mmCIF file of C-alpha atoms and ligand atoms in Angstrom:
data_model
loop_
_atom_site.group_PDB
_atom_site.id
_atom_site.type_symbol
_atom_site.label_atom_id
_atom_site.label_comp_id
_atom_site.label_asym_id
_atom_site.label_seq_id
_atom_site.Cartn_x
_atom_site.Cartn_y
_atom_site.Cartn_z
ATOM 1 C CA MET A 7 15.774 -11.878 -22.833
ATOM 2 C CA LYS A 8 15.880 -12.371 -19.079
ATOM 3 C CA LYS A 9 16.424 -8.660 -18.665
ATOM 4 C CA LEU A 10 13.485 -7.904 -20.871
ATOM 5 C CA LEU A 11 11.256 -10.275 -18.951
ATOM 6 C CA LEU A 12 12.252 -8.688 -15.638
ATOM 7 C CA ALA A 13 11.613 -5.260 -17.033
ATOM 8 C CA SER A 14 8.174 -6.209 -18.226
ATOM 9 C CA ILE A 15 7.321 -7.826 -14.891
ATOM 10 C CA ALA A 16 8.503 -4.678 -13.112
ATOM 11 C CA ALA A 17 6.335 -2.604 -15.408
ATOM 12 C CA LEU A 18 3.341 -4.749 -14.535
ATOM 13 C CA LEU A 19 3.821 -4.701 -10.784
ATOM 14 C CA PRO A 20 2.410 -1.292 -9.944
ATOM 15 C CA ALA A 21 -0.621 -2.055 -12.073
ATOM 16 C CA ILE A 22 -1.223 -5.305 -10.227
ATOM 17 C CA ALA A 23 -0.761 -3.742 -6.793
ATOM 18 C CA PHE A 24 -2.992 -0.869 -7.784
ATOM 19 C CA GLY A 25 -5.816 -2.845 -9.300
ATOM 20 C CA ALA A 26 -5.609 -6.042 -7.267
ATOM 21 C CA GLU A 27 -9.066 -5.854 -5.739
ATOM 22 C CA SER A 28 -10.577 -3.035 -7.693
ATOM 23 C CA GLY A 29 -9.537 -0.165 -9.869
ATOM 24 C CA LEU A 30 -10.582 2.250 -7.154
ATOM 25 C CA GLN A 31 -7.625 1.940 -4.785
ATOM 26 C CA TRP A 32 -7.029 5.681 -5.128
ATOM 27 C CA ALA A 33 -10.198 6.271 -3.098
ATOM 28 C CA TYR A 34 -8.723 4.403 -0.110
ATOM 29 C CA PRO A 35 -5.799 6.682 0.642
ATOM 30 C CA VAL A 36 -2.992 5.740 2.997
ATOM 31 C CA ALA A 37 -0.254 8.172 4.032
ATOM 32 C CA PRO A 38 3.122 7.195 2.588
ATOM 33 C CA GLN A 39 5.723 5.797 4.987
ATOM 34 C CA GLY A 40 8.659 7.879 6.111
ATOM 35 C CA LEU A 41 7.236 11.381 5.799
ATOM 36 C CA PRO A 42 9.362 13.925 7.681
ATOM 37 C CA ARG A 43 8.324 14.287 11.325
ATOM 38 C CA PRO A 44 6.846 17.682 12.107
ATOM 39 C CA ASP A 45 9.082 20.231 13.778
ATOM 40 C CA PRO A 46 8.312 19.906 17.515
ATOM 41 C CA VAL A 47 8.566 23.626 18.284
ATOM 42 C CA LYS A 48 7.303 25.374 15.152
ATOM 43 C CA THR A 49 3.829 26.812 15.672
ATOM 44 C CA PHE A 50 0.977 27.486 13.275
ATOM 45 C CA GLN A 51 -2.239 29.431 13.138
ATOM 46 C CA ALA A 52 -5.228 28.955 10.834
ATOM 47 C CA LYS A 53 -5.983 31.864 8.509
ATOM 48 C CA GLY A 54 -8.639 34.223 9.854
ATOM 49 C CA THR A 55 -9.017 32.620 13.285
ATOM 50 C CA LYS A 56 -9.878 35.022 16.084
ATOM 51 C CA THR A 57 -8.853 32.592 18.815
ATOM 52 C CA GLY A 58 -5.255 33.855 18.955
ATOM 53 C CA MET A 59 -4.066 30.238 19.229
ATOM 54 C CA THR A 60 -0.709 29.291 17.772
ATOM 55 C CA LEU A 61 -0.092 25.564 18.032
ATOM 56 C CA THR A 62 2.529 22.962 17.233
ATOM 57 C CA MET A 63 1.613 20.079 14.926
ATOM 58 C CA ALA A 64 1.608 17.770 17.970
ATOM 59 C CA GLN A 65 -1.076 19.961 19.552
ATOM 60 C CA ILE A 66 -3.030 20.102 16.295
ATOM 61 C CA ASN A 67 -2.944 16.319 16.057
ATOM 62 C CA ASN A 68 -3.932 15.789 19.701
ATOM 63 C CA ASN A 69 -6.453 12.931 19.658
ATOM 64 C CA PHE A 70 -8.185 14.274 22.754
ATOM 65 C CA GLY A 71 -8.066 18.020 22.186
ATOM 66 C CA PRO A 72 -7.539 19.067 18.560
ATOM 67 C CA PRO A 73 -8.019 22.749 17.714
ATOM 68 C CA ASP A 74 -11.320 24.468 17.058
ATOM 69 C CA TRP A 75 -10.241 27.504 15.028
ATOM 70 C CA PHE A 76 -13.745 28.955 14.626
ATOM 71 C CA PRO A 77 -15.719 28.249 17.802
ATOM 72 C CA ASP A 78 -18.368 30.885 16.971
ATOM 73 C CA GLU A 79 -19.514 29.091 13.835
ATOM 74 C CA HIS A 80 -21.181 26.015 15.288
ATOM 75 C CA PRO A 81 -23.369 25.036 18.254
ATOM 76 C CA PRO A 82 -21.588 24.263 21.547
ATOM 77 C CA MET A 83 -19.755 20.957 21.209
ATOM 78 C CA PRO A 84 -20.403 18.111 23.631
ATOM 79 C CA ALA A 85 -17.376 16.524 25.326
ATOM 80 C CA THR A 86 -17.320 13.482 23.047
ATOM 81 C CA VAL A 87 -16.984 15.624 19.925
ATOM 82 C CA LYS A 88 -14.506 18.069 21.443
ATOM 83 C CA ASN A 89 -12.285 15.839 23.588
ATOM 84 C CA GLY A 90 -13.425 12.252 23.404
ATOM 85 C CA ARG A 91 -12.285 9.920 26.146
ATOM 86 C CA ALA A 92 -8.864 8.266 26.388
ATOM 87 C CA PRO A 93 -7.662 5.773 25.430
ATOM 88 C CA HIS A 94 -10.020 4.603 22.657
ATOM 89 C CA VAL A 95 -12.696 7.211 21.986
ATOM 90 C CA ARG A 96 -10.871 9.968 20.165
ATOM 91 C CA ALA A 97 -12.506 13.382 19.760
ATOM 92 C CA CYS A 98 -14.882 13.142 16.790
ATOM 93 C CA MET A 99 -13.787 16.578 15.575
ATOM 94 C CA LEU A 100 -10.197 15.386 15.138
ATOM 95 C CA CYS A 101 -11.167 13.737 11.858
ATOM 96 C CA HIS A 102 -14.678 15.013 11.152
ATOM 97 C CA LEU A 103 -13.875 18.640 12.101
ATOM 98 C CA PRO A 104 -16.093 20.791 14.322
ATOM 99 C CA ASN A 105 -18.537 21.422 11.461
ATOM 100 C CA GLY A 106 -18.690 17.736 10.531
ATOM 101 C CA ASN A 107 -17.380 18.307 6.991
ATOM 102 C CA GLY A 108 -14.528 15.835 7.399
ATOM 103 C CA HIS A 109 -11.570 15.079 5.150
ATOM 104 C CA PRO A 110 -11.431 12.749 2.112
ATOM 105 C CA GLU A 111 -10.035 9.871 4.149
ATOM 106 C CA SER A 112 -12.869 10.112 6.718
ATOM 107 C CA ALA A 113 -16.422 11.276 6.016
ATOM 108 C CA SER A 114 -18.719 14.267 6.180
ATOM 109 C CA VAL A 115 -21.131 13.555 9.018
ATOM 110 C CA SER A 116 -23.066 16.806 9.442
ATOM 111 C CA GLY A 117 -26.728 16.795 8.527
ATOM 112 C CA LEU A 118 -27.147 13.039 8.848
ATOM 113 C CA THR A 119 -29.891 11.989 11.252
ATOM 114 C CA ALA A 120 -28.930 10.967 14.787
ATOM 115 C CA ASN A 121 -30.527 7.579 14.148
ATOM 116 C CA TYR A 122 -28.395 6.998 11.096
ATOM 117 C CA ILE A 123 -25.179 8.041 12.890
ATOM 118 C CA ILE A 124 -25.900 5.726 15.818
ATOM 119 C CA GLU A 125 -26.743 2.893 13.457
ATOM 120 C CA GLN A 126 -23.463 3.318 11.557
ATOM 121 C CA MET A 127 -21.431 3.274 14.773
ATOM 122 C CA HIS A 128 -23.109 -0.056 15.511
ATOM 123 C CA GLU A 129 -22.290 -1.289 12.001
ATOM 124 C CA PHE A 130 -18.616 -0.495 12.590
ATOM 125 C CA ARG A 131 -18.747 -2.235 15.968
ATOM 126 C CA ASP A 132 -20.443 -5.322 14.546
ATOM 127 C CA GLY A 133 -18.046 -5.876 11.649
ATOM 128 C CA ASP A 134 -20.414 -4.604 8.966
ATOM 129 C CA ARG A 135 -18.099 -1.848 7.742
ATOM 130 C CA THR A 136 -14.604 -3.142 7.117
ATOM 131 C CA ASN A 137 -12.611 -1.158 4.544
ATOM 132 C CA ASN A 138 -9.011 -0.050 5.165
ATOM 133 C CA ARG A 139 -10.230 3.277 6.593
ATOM 134 C CA ALA A 140 -12.603 1.650 9.075
ATOM 135 C CA PRO A 141 -10.233 0.427 11.859
ATOM 136 C CA VAL A 142 -10.167 3.833 13.610
ATOM 137 C CA MET A 143 -13.962 3.844 13.745
ATOM 138 C CA ILE A 144 -14.144 0.202 14.823
ATOM 139 C CA GLU A 145 -11.840 0.868 17.758
ATOM 140 C CA MET A 146 -14.030 3.737 18.949
ATOM 141 C CA ALA A 147 -17.290 1.983 18.248
ATOM 142 C CA LYS A 148 -16.327 -0.917 20.499
ATOM 143 C CA ASP A 149 -15.716 1.369 23.476
ATOM 144 C CA ILE A 150 -18.093 4.321 23.120
ATOM 145 C CA SER A 151 -20.991 4.420 25.609
ATOM 146 C CA ASP A 152 -24.594 4.944 24.534
ATOM 147 C CA ALA A 153 -24.617 8.367 26.197
ATOM 148 C CA GLU A 154 -21.434 9.454 24.420
ATOM 149 C CA LEU A 155 -22.652 8.221 21.073
ATOM 150 C CA ASN A 156 -25.979 9.898 21.569
ATOM 151 C CA GLU A 157 -24.498 13.319 22.332
ATOM 152 C CA ALA A 158 -22.135 13.111 19.371
ATOM 153 C CA ALA A 159 -24.923 11.981 17.040
ATOM 154 C CA GLN A 160 -27.262 14.762 18.190
ATOM 155 C CA TYR A 161 -24.530 17.321 17.649
ATOM 156 C CA PHE A 162 -23.692 16.376 14.055
ATOM 157 C CA ALA A 163 -27.364 15.924 13.227
ATOM 158 C CA SER A 164 -28.041 19.451 14.498
ATOM 159 C CA ILE A 165 -25.773 20.991 11.855
ATOM 160 C CA PRO A 166 -28.294 20.946 9.033
ATOM 161 C CA ARG A 167 -25.970 20.685 6.053
ATOM 162 C CA GLN A 168 -22.535 21.778 5.097
ATOM 163 C CA GLN A 169 -22.615 25.479 5.764
ATOM 164 C CA GLN A 170 -20.321 26.404 2.931
ATOM 165 C CA GLN A 171 -19.558 24.698 -0.358
ATOM 166 C CA TRP A 172 -16.887 22.433 1.092
ATOM 167 C CA ILE A 173 -16.211 20.558 -2.117
ATOM 168 C CA LYS A 174 -15.514 22.508 -5.272
ATOM 169 C CA ILE A 175 -15.869 20.528 -8.496
ATOM 170 C CA VAL A 176 -13.631 21.068 -11.479
ATOM 171 C CA GLU A 177 -14.382 18.970 -14.541
ATOM 172 C CA GLY A 178 -11.703 18.512 -17.192
ATOM 173 C CA LYS A 179 -9.023 16.475 -18.913
ATOM 174 C CA THR A 180 -6.271 17.298 -16.438
ATOM 175 C CA ALA A 181 -5.646 18.151 -12.779
ATOM 176 C CA PRO A 182 -2.741 20.009 -11.210
ATOM 177 C CA LYS A 183 0.106 17.655 -10.339
ATOM 178 C CA ASN A 184 -0.483 16.402 -6.801
ATOM 179 C CA HIS A 185 0.644 13.766 -4.323
ATOM 180 C CA VAL A 186 -0.611 11.826 -1.319
ATOM 181 C CA GLY A 187 0.816 13.228 1.928
ATOM 182 C CA ASN A 188 0.010 13.492 5.623
ATOM 183 C CA GLY A 189 -3.202 11.820 6.691
ATOM 184 C CA GLY A 190 -3.512 10.243 3.238
ATOM 185 C CA MET A 191 -4.743 13.559 1.865
ATOM 186 C CA ARG A 192 -3.815 14.759 -1.600
ATOM 187 C CA PHE A 193 -1.894 18.006 -1.865
ATOM 188 C CA ARG A 194 -0.944 20.067 -4.887
ATOM 189 C CA ASP A 195 2.714 19.845 -5.844
ATOM 190 C CA GLU A 196 4.089 23.261 -5.095
ATOM 191 C CA ASP A 197 6.270 25.237 -7.478
ATOM 192 C CA THR A 198 4.981 23.581 -10.613
ATOM 193 C CA THR A 199 2.239 24.302 -13.095
ATOM 194 C CA GLU A 200 2.430 20.784 -14.525
ATOM 195 C CA THR A 201 -0.757 18.787 -14.853
ATOM 196 C CA VAL A 202 -1.693 15.110 -14.868
ATOM 197 C CA PRO A 203 -4.390 13.509 -17.018
ATOM 198 C CA ILE A 204 -7.623 12.469 -15.276
ATOM 199 C CA PRO A 205 -8.547 8.935 -16.410
ATOM 200 C CA ALA A 206 -12.259 8.170 -16.830
ATOM 201 C CA ASN A 207 -12.196 5.960 -13.729
ATOM 202 C CA MET A 208 -10.457 8.366 -11.368
ATOM 203 C CA ILE A 209 -10.991 11.529 -9.360
ATOM 204 C CA TYR A 210 -8.334 13.677 -7.733
ATOM 205 C CA GLU A 211 -9.669 15.096 -4.466
ATOM 206 C CA VAL A 212 -7.060 17.686 -3.538
ATOM 207 C CA ALA A 213 -6.820 20.082 -0.588
ATOM 208 C CA SER A 214 -7.737 23.594 -1.745
ATOM 209 C CA ASP A 215 -5.469 25.033 0.961
ATOM 210 C CA SER A 216 -2.694 22.572 1.799
ATOM 211 C CA GLN A 217 -1.598 24.138 5.057
ATOM 212 C CA GLY A 218 -5.180 24.694 6.200
ATOM 213 C CA ALA A 219 -6.013 21.031 5.660
ATOM 214 C CA GLU A 220 -2.974 19.978 7.698
ATOM 215 C CA LEU A 221 -3.965 22.392 10.477
ATOM 216 C CA ARG A 222 -7.459 20.824 10.578
ATOM 217 C CA ASP A 223 -8.879 24.216 9.659
ATOM 218 C CA GLN A 224 -12.611 23.816 9.142
ATOM 219 C CA HIS A 225 -12.523 26.461 6.388
ATOM 220 C CA ALA A 226 -10.015 24.541 4.269
ATOM 221 C CA GLY A 227 -12.092 22.477 1.855
ATOM 222 C CA PHE A 228 -11.237 20.323 -1.154
ATOM 223 C CA ILE A 229 -11.337 20.428 -4.918
ATOM 224 C CA ASP A 230 -12.587 17.376 -6.790
ATOM 225 C CA TYR A 231 -10.993 17.179 -10.226
ATOM 226 C CA VAL A 232 -13.397 14.908 -12.081
ATOM 227 C CA PRO A 233 -13.181 13.462 -15.624
ATOM 228 C CA GLU A 234 -14.561 15.470 -18.494
ATOM 229 C CA GLY A 235 -18.237 14.692 -19.064
ATOM 230 C CA SER A 236 -18.594 12.726 -15.831
ATOM 231 C CA ILE A 237 -21.139 15.014 -14.154
ATOM 232 C CA ARG A 238 -23.548 14.806 -17.077
ATOM 233 C CA LYS A 239 -23.159 11.014 -17.336
ATOM 234 C CA GLY A 240 -23.653 10.696 -13.588
ATOM 235 C CA GLU A 241 -26.772 12.827 -13.771
ATOM 236 C CA MET A 242 -28.218 10.576 -16.487
ATOM 237 C CA LEU A 243 -27.615 7.465 -14.397
ATOM 238 C CA ALA A 244 -28.880 9.033 -11.169
ATOM 239 C CA THR A 245 -32.050 10.475 -12.668
ATOM 240 C CA THR A 246 -33.048 7.722 -15.109
ATOM 241 C CA GLY A 247 -31.426 4.609 -13.662
ATOM 242 C CA GLY A 248 -29.708 4.055 -17.027
ATOM 243 C CA ASN A 249 -32.197 1.608 -18.568
ATOM 244 C CA GLY A 250 -32.316 -0.651 -15.546
ATOM 245 C CA LYS A 251 -28.603 -0.590 -14.789
ATOM 246 C CA THR A 252 -29.338 1.102 -11.456
ATOM 247 C CA ILE A 253 -32.243 2.761 -9.630
ATOM 248 C CA GLN A 254 -33.063 6.467 -9.516
ATOM 249 C CA CYS A 255 -31.290 7.776 -6.449
ATOM 250 C CA SER A 256 -33.939 10.361 -5.512
ATOM 251 C CA VAL A 257 -36.475 7.605 -4.775
ATOM 252 C CA CYS A 258 -34.686 6.956 -1.486
ATOM 253 C CA HIS A 259 -32.209 9.822 -1.027
ATOM 254 C CA GLY A 260 -34.723 12.629 -1.619
ATOM 255 C CA ALA A 261 -35.438 14.997 -4.500
ATOM 256 C CA ASP A 262 -32.285 17.087 -4.029
ATOM 257 C CA TYR A 263 -30.306 14.158 -2.607
ATOM 258 C CA ARG A 264 -30.423 15.873 0.773
ATOM 259 C CA GLY A 265 -31.568 12.744 2.551
ATOM 260 C CA LEU A 266 -35.019 11.309 3.260
ATOM 261 C CA GLY A 267 -35.852 10.089 6.741
ATOM 262 C CA ASP A 268 -32.802 8.153 7.890
ATOM 263 C CA VAL A 269 -31.522 7.584 4.356
ATOM 264 C CA PRO A 270 -28.330 9.672 4.227
ATOM 265 C CA ARG A 271 -27.838 12.802 2.179
ATOM 266 C CA LEU A 272 -25.429 12.646 -0.764
ATOM 267 C CA ALA A 273 -25.416 16.162 -2.250
ATOM 268 C CA GLY A 274 -22.185 18.105 -1.916
ATOM 269 C CA ARG A 275 -20.328 15.417 0.006
ATOM 270 C CA GLY A 276 -16.772 14.470 -0.943
ATOM 271 C CA ALA A 277 -16.374 12.068 -3.836
ATOM 272 C CA TYR A 278 -13.770 9.885 -2.129
ATOM 273 C CA TYR A 279 -16.034 9.036 0.768
ATOM 274 C CA LEU A 280 -19.057 8.435 -1.464
ATOM 275 C CA ILE A 281 -17.281 6.186 -3.936
ATOM 276 C CA ARG A 282 -15.755 4.060 -1.170
ATOM 277 C CA GLN A 283 -19.293 3.375 0.002
ATOM 278 C CA LEU A 284 -20.601 2.391 -3.432
ATOM 279 C CA ASN A 285 -17.611 0.137 -3.985
ATOM 280 C CA ASP A 286 -17.783 -1.353 -0.464
ATOM 281 C CA ILE A 287 -21.488 -2.087 -0.776
ATOM 282 C CA LYS A 288 -20.831 -3.754 -4.122
ATOM 283 C CA SER A 289 -17.910 -5.822 -2.765
ATOM 284 C CA GLY A 290 -19.625 -6.668 0.536
ATOM 285 C CA ALA A 291 -17.107 -4.769 2.707
ATOM 286 C CA ARG A 292 -20.115 -2.723 3.851
ATOM 287 C CA LYS A 293 -23.121 -4.802 4.747
ATOM 288 C CA GLY A 294 -25.747 -4.511 7.466
ATOM 289 C CA ASN A 295 -29.514 -4.319 7.361
ATOM 290 C CA SER A 296 -30.340 -1.159 5.467
ATOM 291 C CA VAL A 297 -27.565 -1.746 2.960
ATOM 292 C CA ALA A 298 -29.761 -4.402 1.352
ATOM 293 C CA LEU A 299 -31.683 -1.532 -0.266
ATOM 294 C CA MET A 300 -28.502 -0.423 -2.023
ATOM 295 C CA LYS A 301 -27.501 -3.803 -3.417
ATOM 296 C CA ALA A 302 -29.594 -3.592 -6.578
ATOM 297 C CA VAL A 303 -28.376 -0.026 -7.028
ATOM 298 C CA VAL A 304 -24.678 -0.940 -7.195
ATOM 299 C CA GLN A 305 -24.418 -4.481 -8.476
ATOM 300 C CA ASN A 306 -24.213 -3.599 -12.179
ATOM 301 C CA LEU A 307 -22.171 -0.433 -11.846
ATOM 302 C CA SER A 308 -18.661 -0.278 -13.322
ATOM 303 C CA ASP A 309 -15.904 1.754 -11.682
ATOM 304 C CA GLU A 310 -16.498 4.424 -14.282
ATOM 305 C CA ASP A 311 -20.241 4.516 -13.539
ATOM 306 C CA MET A 312 -19.435 5.042 -9.866
ATOM 307 C CA VAL A 313 -17.004 7.842 -10.705
ATOM 308 C CA ASN A 314 -19.713 9.509 -12.781
ATOM 309 C CA LEU A 315 -22.352 9.128 -10.069
ATOM 310 C CA VAL A 316 -20.226 10.557 -7.287
ATOM 311 C CA ALA A 317 -18.951 13.380 -9.515
ATOM 312 C CA TYR A 318 -22.583 14.345 -10.000
ATOM 313 C CA MET A 319 -23.533 13.966 -6.320
ATOM 314 C CA SER A 320 -20.507 15.915 -5.078
ATOM 315 C CA SER A 321 -21.318 18.712 -7.528
ATOM 316 C CA ARG A 322 -24.841 19.186 -6.156
ATOM 317 C CA ASN A 323 -25.613 22.021 -3.791
ATOM 318 C CA PRO A 324 -25.441 20.592 -0.252
HETATM 319 C C1 HEC B 420 -9.206 9.104 13.731
HETATM 320 C C2 HEC B 420 -10.208 9.591 12.807
HETATM 321 C C3 HEC B 420 -11.672 9.514 13.211
HETATM 322 C C4 HEC B 420 -12.256 9.923 14.390
HETATM 323 C C5 HEC B 420 -11.585 10.488 15.621
HETATM 324 C C6 HEC B 420 -13.683 9.689 14.228
HETATM 325 N N1 HEC B 420 -13.940 9.183 12.992
HETATM 326 FE FE1 HEC B 420 -15.760 8.723 12.250
HETATM 327 N N2 HEC B 420 -14.916 8.089 10.501
HETATM 328 C C7 HEC B 420 -13.565 8.031 10.286
HETATM 329 C C8 HEC B 420 -13.329 7.386 9.016
HETATM 330 C C9 HEC B 420 -11.972 7.109 8.420
HETATM 331 C C10 HEC B 420 -14.595 7.085 8.473
HETATM 332 C C11 HEC B 420 -14.918 6.539 7.102
HETATM 333 C C12 HEC B 420 -14.712 5.098 6.854
HETATM 334 C C13 HEC B 420 -15.130 4.735 5.439
HETATM 335 O O1 HEC B 420 -14.519 5.136 4.463
HETATM 336 O O2 HEC B 420 -16.106 4.024 5.317
HETATM 337 C C14 HEC B 420 -15.570 7.539 9.445
HETATM 338 C C15 HEC B 420 -16.943 7.411 9.287
HETATM 339 C C16 HEC B 420 -17.872 7.795 10.225
HETATM 340 C C17 HEC B 420 -19.296 7.672 10.059
HETATM 341 C C18 HEC B 420 -20.030 7.140 8.853
HETATM 342 C C19 HEC B 420 -20.664 8.239 8.073
HETATM 343 C C20 HEC B 420 -21.726 7.788 7.121
HETATM 344 O O3 HEC B 420 -22.210 8.635 6.353
HETATM 345 O O4 HEC B 420 -22.089 6.613 7.126
HETATM 346 C C21 HEC B 420 -19.878 8.138 11.210
HETATM 347 C C22 HEC B 420 -21.348 8.222 11.509
HETATM 348 C C23 HEC B 420 -18.812 8.555 12.090
HETATM 349 N N3 HEC B 420 -17.593 8.345 11.460
HETATM 350 C C24 HEC B 420 -19.002 9.080 13.346
HETATM 351 C C25 HEC B 420 -17.977 9.424 14.233
HETATM 352 C C26 HEC B 420 -18.195 9.846 15.598
HETATM 353 C C27 HEC B 420 -19.541 10.013 16.252
HETATM 354 C C28 HEC B 420 -16.957 10.061 16.140
HETATM 355 C C29 HEC B 420 -16.618 10.434 17.560
HETATM 356 C C30 HEC B 420 -17.082 9.563 18.584
HETATM 357 C C31 HEC B 420 -15.980 9.773 15.096
HETATM 358 N N4 HEC B 420 -16.640 9.364 13.973
HETATM 359 C C32 HEC B 420 -14.610 9.927 15.231
HETATM 360 C C33 HEC B 420 -12.570 8.537 11.080
HETATM 361 C C34 HEC B 420 -12.743 9.046 12.351
HETATM 362 C C1 HEC B 421 -34.173 1.678 -2.625
HETATM 363 C C2 HEC B 421 -33.600 2.758 -1.890
HETATM 364 C C3 HEC B 421 -32.295 3.357 -2.381
HETATM 365 C C4 HEC B 421 -31.970 3.769 -3.655
HETATM 366 C C5 HEC B 421 -32.814 3.689 -4.909
HETATM 367 C C6 HEC B 421 -30.647 4.329 -3.578
HETATM 368 N N1 HEC B 421 -30.175 4.254 -2.288
HETATM 369 FE FE1 HEC B 421 -28.323 4.786 -1.641
HETATM 370 N N2 HEC B 421 -28.798 4.194 0.238
HETATM 371 C C7 HEC B 421 -30.013 3.684 0.635
HETATM 372 C C8 HEC B 421 -29.971 3.414 2.048
HETATM 373 C C9 HEC B 421 -31.111 2.868 2.899
HETATM 374 C C10 HEC B 421 -28.678 3.753 2.498
HETATM 375 C C11 HEC B 421 -28.132 3.655 3.911
HETATM 376 C C12 HEC B 421 -27.631 2.291 4.228
HETATM 377 C C13 HEC B 421 -27.330 2.137 5.693
HETATM 378 O O1 HEC B 421 -28.110 2.645 6.508
HETATM 379 O O2 HEC B 421 -26.314 1.532 6.020
HETATM 380 C C14 HEC B 421 -27.965 4.237 1.322
HETATM 381 C C15 HEC B 421 -26.638 4.644 1.341
HETATM 382 C C16 HEC B 421 -25.967 5.156 0.255
HETATM 383 C C17 HEC B 421 -24.618 5.633 0.288
HETATM 384 C C18 HEC B 421 -23.705 5.680 1.502
HETATM 385 C C19 HEC B 421 -23.911 7.021 2.191
HETATM 386 C C20 HEC B 421 -23.199 7.183 3.480
HETATM 387 O O3 HEC B 421 -23.437 8.195 4.164
HETATM 388 O O4 HEC B 421 -22.395 6.328 3.849
HETATM 389 C C21 HEC B 421 -24.325 6.100 -0.969
HETATM 390 C C22 HEC B 421 -23.021 6.717 -1.419
HETATM 391 C C23 HEC B 421 -25.500 5.900 -1.779
HETATM 392 N N3 HEC B 421 -26.484 5.325 -1.012
HETATM 393 C C24 HEC B 421 -25.602 6.272 -3.109
HETATM 394 C C25 HEC B 421 -26.717 6.047 -3.904
HETATM 395 C C26 HEC B 421 -26.795 6.393 -5.295
HETATM 396 C C27 HEC B 421 -25.698 7.088 -6.063
HETATM 397 C C28 HEC B 421 -28.025 5.993 -5.741
HETATM 398 C C29 HEC B 421 -28.589 6.065 -7.137
HETATM 399 C C30 HEC B 421 -27.762 5.506 -8.199
HETATM 400 C C31 HEC B 421 -28.703 5.388 -4.605
HETATM 401 N N4 HEC B 421 -27.877 5.454 -3.515
HETATM 402 C C32 HEC B 421 -29.966 4.844 -4.663
HETATM 403 C C33 HEC B 421 -31.103 3.474 -0.158
HETATM 404 C C34 HEC B 421 -31.156 3.682 -1.532
#
């Protein structure tokens, strides 16, 4: 009896830990503890780079000088984006990449307006954006100067939109077996063709090129494995408001969801970033002045509604 009770408590534990605050913990990835340390001497090169660089993982992860594998593909980078300033203002491109496309655990920041980018840095600084991914931004936001922020904001705003389809969407019942690894990113399990079911309230955002993602290669995008039927359901909600459940997104985000004035673009951006924002606005972890406009949009949305909405947005042409 006692044994049985213990077993059933044990069975419940992961579910409790997973769903304690919301059923969307998967969108707030954290790298597992105890991953093997990278080989200090082994060097790597991104596929197709013409720079001739071969770098160790320590060099690739250098907070103040990460690699730019394709320097010909973007405007000249200002110092704040390329190198940052020790000890607190890390190079923006470390996490957001030189083209601003970012990784699932950070954000795509290209093609946002400079005003919006500056405003968000202030929101981080002022305690208005507080999820588990935010501390790195908060640390920088408290130290960055107006001039540094301005040059970084102008740079990312000058890259009109993602220049290639960075996020590929695959809709279906299953995804390739995958795991959370370095940086909190999801990687395909190698040497297996096994699949895992995609629940209706989950998305697997998986590196399309595992090594490329680890090398911070700005060509190595992601695949969003989204639940069957989610894109269509998301489209219905986004375009009709779902009988008053939410508000048509294009009213504020623009006809093709490519942004309107300082209201950010949504089309083609990664689902993990987008859903964290919907969930944070709903929970109050993201507040601040302009967020008030989003409150009525999110307050009646279920986790599944949010999955459907971001599946649709991520699938749109950036
Ligand atoms: C160490 C990693 C890291 C670095 C370096 C970094 N960021 Fe971020 N950034 C993040 C993360 C993580 C988030 C997303 C937090 C979330 O989920 O809300 C983010 C979000 C943002 C956002 C919000 C995007 C939006 O659509 O609202 C902006 C703007 C931004 N970063 C700008 C910058 C700038 C400018 C720099 C350089 C000064 C920079 N970041 C450097 C990790 C980083
Ligand atoms: C009434 C205007 C309005 C409507 C309607 C609206 N939004 Fe927004 N949305 C905003 C504003 C304004 C912001 C930026 C908030 C800020 O500046 O902090 C925003 C931000 C967001 C963000 C965060 C983006 C980022 O870069 O961090 C997401 C995601 C989002 N909206 C999704 C949606 C979806 C999905 C819909 C439709 C279901 C929608 N919005 C409808 C005004 C609106």
